Short mmCIF file of C-alpha atoms in Angstrom, two decimals:
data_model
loop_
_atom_site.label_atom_id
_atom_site.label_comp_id
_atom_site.label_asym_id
_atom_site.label_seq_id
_atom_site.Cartn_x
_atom_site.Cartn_y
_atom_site.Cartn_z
CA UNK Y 1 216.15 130.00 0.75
CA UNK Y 2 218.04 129.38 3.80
CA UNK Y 3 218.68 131.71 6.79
CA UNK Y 4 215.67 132.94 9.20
CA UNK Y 5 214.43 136.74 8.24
CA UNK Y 6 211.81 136.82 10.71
CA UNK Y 7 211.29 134.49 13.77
CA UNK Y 8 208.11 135.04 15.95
CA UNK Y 9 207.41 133.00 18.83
CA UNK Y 10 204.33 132.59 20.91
CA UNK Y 11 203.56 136.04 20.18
CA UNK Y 12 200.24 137.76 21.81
CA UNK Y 13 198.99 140.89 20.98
CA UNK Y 14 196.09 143.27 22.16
CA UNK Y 15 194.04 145.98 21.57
CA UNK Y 16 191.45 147.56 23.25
CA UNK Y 17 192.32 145.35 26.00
CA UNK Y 18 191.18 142.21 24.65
CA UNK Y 19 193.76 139.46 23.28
CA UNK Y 20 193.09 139.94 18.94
CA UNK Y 21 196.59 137.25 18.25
CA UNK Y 22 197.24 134.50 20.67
CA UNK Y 23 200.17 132.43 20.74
CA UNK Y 24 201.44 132.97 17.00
CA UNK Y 25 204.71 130.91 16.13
CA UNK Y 26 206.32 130.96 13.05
CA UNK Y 27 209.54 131.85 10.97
CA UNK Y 28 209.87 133.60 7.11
CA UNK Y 29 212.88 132.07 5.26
CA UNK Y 30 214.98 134.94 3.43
CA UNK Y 31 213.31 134.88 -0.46
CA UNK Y 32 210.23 133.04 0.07
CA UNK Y 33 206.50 134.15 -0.41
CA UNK Y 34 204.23 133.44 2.37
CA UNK Y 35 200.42 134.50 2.70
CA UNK Y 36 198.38 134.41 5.53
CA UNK Y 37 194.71 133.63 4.93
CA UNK Y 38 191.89 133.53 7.50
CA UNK Y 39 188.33 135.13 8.26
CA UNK Y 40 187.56 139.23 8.46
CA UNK Y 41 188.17 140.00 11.84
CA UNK Y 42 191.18 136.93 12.63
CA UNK Y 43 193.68 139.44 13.31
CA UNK Y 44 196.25 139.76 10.23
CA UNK Y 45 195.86 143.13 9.74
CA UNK Y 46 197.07 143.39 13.34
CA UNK Y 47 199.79 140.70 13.24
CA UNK Y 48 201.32 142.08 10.16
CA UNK Y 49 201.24 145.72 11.36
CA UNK Y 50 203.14 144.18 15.03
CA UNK Y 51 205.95 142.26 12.83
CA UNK Y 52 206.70 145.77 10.82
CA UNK Y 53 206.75 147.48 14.21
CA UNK Y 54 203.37 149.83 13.93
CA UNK Y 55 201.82 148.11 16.84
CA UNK Y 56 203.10 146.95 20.51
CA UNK Y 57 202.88 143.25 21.48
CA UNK Y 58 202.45 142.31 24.91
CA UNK Y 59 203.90 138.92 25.07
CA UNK Y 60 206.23 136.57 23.07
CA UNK Y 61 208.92 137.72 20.75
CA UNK Y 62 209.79 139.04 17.53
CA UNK Y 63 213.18 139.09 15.20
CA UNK Y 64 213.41 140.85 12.44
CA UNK Y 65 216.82 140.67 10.31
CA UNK Y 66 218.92 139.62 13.78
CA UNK Y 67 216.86 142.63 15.22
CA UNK Y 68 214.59 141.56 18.55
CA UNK Y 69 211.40 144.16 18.46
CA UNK Y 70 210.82 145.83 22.10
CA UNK Y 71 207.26 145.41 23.11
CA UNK Y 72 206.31 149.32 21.96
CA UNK Y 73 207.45 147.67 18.13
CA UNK Y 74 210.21 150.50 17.75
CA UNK Y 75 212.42 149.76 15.09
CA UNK Y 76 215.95 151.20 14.49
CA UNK Y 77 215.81 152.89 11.02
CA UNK Y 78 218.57 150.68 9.68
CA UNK Y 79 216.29 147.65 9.90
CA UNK Y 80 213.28 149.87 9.33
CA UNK Y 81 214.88 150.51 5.76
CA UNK Y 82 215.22 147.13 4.57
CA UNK Y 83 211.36 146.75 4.90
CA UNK Y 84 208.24 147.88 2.87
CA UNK Y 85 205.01 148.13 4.05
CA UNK Y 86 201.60 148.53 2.00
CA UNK Y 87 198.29 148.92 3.87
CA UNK Y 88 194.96 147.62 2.85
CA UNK Y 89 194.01 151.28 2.68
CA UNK Y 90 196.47 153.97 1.29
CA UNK Y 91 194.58 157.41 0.80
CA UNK Y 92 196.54 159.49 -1.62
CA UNK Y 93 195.00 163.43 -1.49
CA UNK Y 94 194.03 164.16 -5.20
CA UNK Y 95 194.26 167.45 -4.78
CA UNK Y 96 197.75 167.14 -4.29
CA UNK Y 97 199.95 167.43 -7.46
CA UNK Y 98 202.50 164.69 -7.46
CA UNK Y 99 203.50 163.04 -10.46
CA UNK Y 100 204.42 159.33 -10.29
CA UNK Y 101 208.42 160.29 -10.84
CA UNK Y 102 208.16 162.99 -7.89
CA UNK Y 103 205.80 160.22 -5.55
CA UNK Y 104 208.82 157.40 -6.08
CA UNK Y 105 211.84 159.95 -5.60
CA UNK Y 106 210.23 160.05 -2.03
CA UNK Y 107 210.79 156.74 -1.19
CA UNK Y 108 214.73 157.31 -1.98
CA UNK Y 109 216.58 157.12 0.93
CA UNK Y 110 219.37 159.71 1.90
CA UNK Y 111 222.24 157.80 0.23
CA UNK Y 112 220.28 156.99 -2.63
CA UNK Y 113 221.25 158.16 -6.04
CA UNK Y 114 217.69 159.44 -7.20
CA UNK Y 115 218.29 160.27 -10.80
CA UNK Y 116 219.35 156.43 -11.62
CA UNK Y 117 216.93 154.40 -8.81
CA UNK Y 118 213.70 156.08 -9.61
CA UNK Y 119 213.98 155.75 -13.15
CA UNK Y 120 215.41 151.96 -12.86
CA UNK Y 121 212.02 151.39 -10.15
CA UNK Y 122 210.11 152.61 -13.00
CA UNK Y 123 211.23 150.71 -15.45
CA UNK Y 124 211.04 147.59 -13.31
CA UNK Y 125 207.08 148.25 -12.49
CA UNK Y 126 206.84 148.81 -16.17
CA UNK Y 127 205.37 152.26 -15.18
CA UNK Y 128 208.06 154.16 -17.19
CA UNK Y 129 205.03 155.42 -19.29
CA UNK Y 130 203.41 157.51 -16.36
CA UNK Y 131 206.28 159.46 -15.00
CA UNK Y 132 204.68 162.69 -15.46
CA UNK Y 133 200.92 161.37 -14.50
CA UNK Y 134 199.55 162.50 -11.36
CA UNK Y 135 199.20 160.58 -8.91
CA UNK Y 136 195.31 160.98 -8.70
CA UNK Y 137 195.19 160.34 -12.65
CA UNK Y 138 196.01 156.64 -12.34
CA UNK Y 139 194.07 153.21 -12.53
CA UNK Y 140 193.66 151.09 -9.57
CA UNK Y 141 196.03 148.96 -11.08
CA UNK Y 142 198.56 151.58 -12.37
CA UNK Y 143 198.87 152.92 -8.59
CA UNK Y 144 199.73 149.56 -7.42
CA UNK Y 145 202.28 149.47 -9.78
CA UNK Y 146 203.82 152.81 -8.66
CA UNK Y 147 203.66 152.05 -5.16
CA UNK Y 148 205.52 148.76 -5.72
CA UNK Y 149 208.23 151.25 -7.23
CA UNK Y 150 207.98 153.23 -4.02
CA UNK Y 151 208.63 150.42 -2.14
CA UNK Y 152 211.35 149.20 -3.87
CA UNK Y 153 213.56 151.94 -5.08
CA UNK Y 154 216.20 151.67 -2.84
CA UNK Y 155 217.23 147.98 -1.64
CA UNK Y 156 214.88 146.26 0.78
CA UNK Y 157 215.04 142.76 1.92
CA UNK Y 158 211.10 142.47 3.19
CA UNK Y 159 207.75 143.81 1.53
CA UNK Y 160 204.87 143.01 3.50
CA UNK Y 161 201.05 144.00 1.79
CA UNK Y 162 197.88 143.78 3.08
CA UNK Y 163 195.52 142.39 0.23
CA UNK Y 164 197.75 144.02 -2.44
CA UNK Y 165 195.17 143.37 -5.08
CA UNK Y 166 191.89 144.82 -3.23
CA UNK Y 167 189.51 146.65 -5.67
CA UNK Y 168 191.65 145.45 -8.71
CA UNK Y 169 189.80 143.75 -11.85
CA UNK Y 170 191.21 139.92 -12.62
CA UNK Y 171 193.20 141.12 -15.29
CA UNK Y 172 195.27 143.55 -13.14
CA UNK Y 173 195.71 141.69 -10.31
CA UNK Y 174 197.49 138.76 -12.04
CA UNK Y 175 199.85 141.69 -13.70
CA UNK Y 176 200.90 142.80 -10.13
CA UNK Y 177 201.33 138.96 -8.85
CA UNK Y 178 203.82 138.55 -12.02
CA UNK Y 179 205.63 141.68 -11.21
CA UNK Y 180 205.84 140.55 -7.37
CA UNK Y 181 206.87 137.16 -8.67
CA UNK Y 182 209.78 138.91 -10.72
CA UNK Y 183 210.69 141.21 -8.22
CA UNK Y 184 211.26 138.18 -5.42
CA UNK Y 185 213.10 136.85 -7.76
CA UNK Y 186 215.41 139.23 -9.12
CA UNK Y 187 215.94 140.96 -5.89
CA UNK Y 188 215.76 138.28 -3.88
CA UNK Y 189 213.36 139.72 -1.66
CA UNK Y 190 211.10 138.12 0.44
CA UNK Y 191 207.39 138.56 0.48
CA UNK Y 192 204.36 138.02 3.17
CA UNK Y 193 201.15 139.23 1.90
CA UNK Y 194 197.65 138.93 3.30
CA UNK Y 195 194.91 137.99 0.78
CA UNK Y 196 191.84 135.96 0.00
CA UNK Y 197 192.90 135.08 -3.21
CA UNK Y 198 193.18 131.21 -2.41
CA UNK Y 199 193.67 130.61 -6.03
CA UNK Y 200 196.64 133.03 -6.36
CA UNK Y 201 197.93 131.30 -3.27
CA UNK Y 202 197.77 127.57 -4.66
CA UNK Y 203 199.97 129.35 -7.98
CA UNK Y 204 202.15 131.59 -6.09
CA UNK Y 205 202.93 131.18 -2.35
CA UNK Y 206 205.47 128.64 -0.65
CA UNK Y 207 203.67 128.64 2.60
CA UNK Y 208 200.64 129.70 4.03
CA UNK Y 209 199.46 130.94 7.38
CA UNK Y 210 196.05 130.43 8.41
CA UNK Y 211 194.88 132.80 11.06
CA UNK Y 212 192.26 133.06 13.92
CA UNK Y 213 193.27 134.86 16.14
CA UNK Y 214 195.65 131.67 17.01
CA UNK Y 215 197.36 129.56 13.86
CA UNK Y 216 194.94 127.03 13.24
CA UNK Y 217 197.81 125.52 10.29
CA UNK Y 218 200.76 126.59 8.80
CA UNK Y 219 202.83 124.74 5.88
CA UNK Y 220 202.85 124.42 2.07
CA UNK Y 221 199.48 125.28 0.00
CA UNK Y 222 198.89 121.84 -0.81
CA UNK Y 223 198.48 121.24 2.63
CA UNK Y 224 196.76 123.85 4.19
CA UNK Y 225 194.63 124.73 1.42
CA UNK Y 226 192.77 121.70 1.97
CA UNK Y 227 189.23 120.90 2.05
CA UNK Y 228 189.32 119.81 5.85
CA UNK Y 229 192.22 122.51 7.07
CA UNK Y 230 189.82 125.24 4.93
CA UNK Y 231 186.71 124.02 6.74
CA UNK Y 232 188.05 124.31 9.96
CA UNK Y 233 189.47 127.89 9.42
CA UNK Y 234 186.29 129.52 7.89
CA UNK Y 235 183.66 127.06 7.99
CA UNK Y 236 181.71 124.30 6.16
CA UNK Y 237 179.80 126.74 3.99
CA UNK Y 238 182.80 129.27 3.16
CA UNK Y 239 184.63 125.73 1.63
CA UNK Y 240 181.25 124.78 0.18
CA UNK Y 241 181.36 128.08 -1.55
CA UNK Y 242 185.17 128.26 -2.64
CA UNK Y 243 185.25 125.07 -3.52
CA UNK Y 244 182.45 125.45 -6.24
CA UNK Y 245 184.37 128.60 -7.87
CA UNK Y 246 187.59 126.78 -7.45
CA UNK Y 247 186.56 123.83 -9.78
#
């Protein structure tokens, strides 16, 4: 982990007119995995969707793979490529019948030899199995899997998710932190992820971001997973509570 792959300093960003991120400063080294905790409401959903270039920002700066974002968040589609994004929310049509091959052929780019990458992203996902399953015919878990193939069946260098493992049971959500784990690290990509899954932070993450609407910490889990830096991001009773299913 050396070089910079995103910088972002001082950044601001609104909407509705009112200020949701204030003064947000921090950089992603290339290959490392970095969450970024806080309250409902703090503003990650926002500051995640700004760095990928789906929302303006009205003051600071962003650089994304030697690439400075205007303030509309336009990004040139050579740097667009290189990145991955995953909502909180992705609603797939049922009625709509694409099988899990067809779904990850479509995230191919145009140089992209489709009949070896899609079955290679399958096999990587360990999804192999489901290459003729709808789309709609899939597990919670199973989906996540395919979209991770989606995501990464050509090259990329950044995948960014918001709360990858929302409405997953235990057992499927540590699956799809192992796979992420093995993709980082045989692909050397670099991850920043929003979650509440302190616990999966404290195994997995190399640093942390704790947002309200400003950085109230950033560094290494053991640091800002603290008791005190916890309290004064959510509150005495939120650390009361996590603290008791922590232990």
């Amino acid at each position: 982990m050396t070089a910079d792959l995103l910088e972002v300093n001082d950044l601001c960003i609104e909407r509705a007119g009112h200020e949701v991120v204030s003064g947000v400063s921090f950089a992603l080294q290339s290959g490392s995995d970095t969450a970024v905790i806080g309250p409902n409401g703090a503003g990650k959903s926002t500051l995640v969707q700004a760095l990928v270039g789906l929302l303006p920002h009205h003051g600071g700066s962003i650089r994304l793979l030697g690439h400075t974002l205007p303030r509309s968040g336009r990004l040139p589609k050579a740097i667009r490529d290189q990145v991955a994004y995953l909502p909180q929310k992705l609603l797939l049509d049922g009625r709509f019948p694409l099988s899990v091959s067809e779904f990850v052929r479509l995230g191919c780019s145009p140089c992209c030899n489709h009949r070896q990458a899609v079955p290679a992203a399958l096999v990587r996902l360990q999804v192999s199995h489901l290459r003729r399953r709808l789309l709609s015919e899939l597990s919670g878990g199973e989906l996540q899997r395919v979209l991770l193939a989606f995501c990464t069946v050509h090259p990329r260098k950044l995948l960014v998710f918001d709360e990858p493992r929302t409405g997953l049971d235990p057992q499927a959500a540590v699956q799809l932190q192992e796979l992420l784990q093995q993709l980082r690290l045989q692909e050397g990509l670099t991850i920043l992820q929003i979650t509440h899954d302190l616990s999966m932070v404290r195994r997995s993450s190399d640093w942390v971001l704790c947002l309200n609407r400003a950085l109230c910490c950033q560094g290494p889990p053991e640091h800002t997973l603290s008791r005190e830096e916890l309290e004064r991001l959510y509150g005495r009773d939120y650390v009361l509570y996590e603290h008791s299913h922590h232990h």
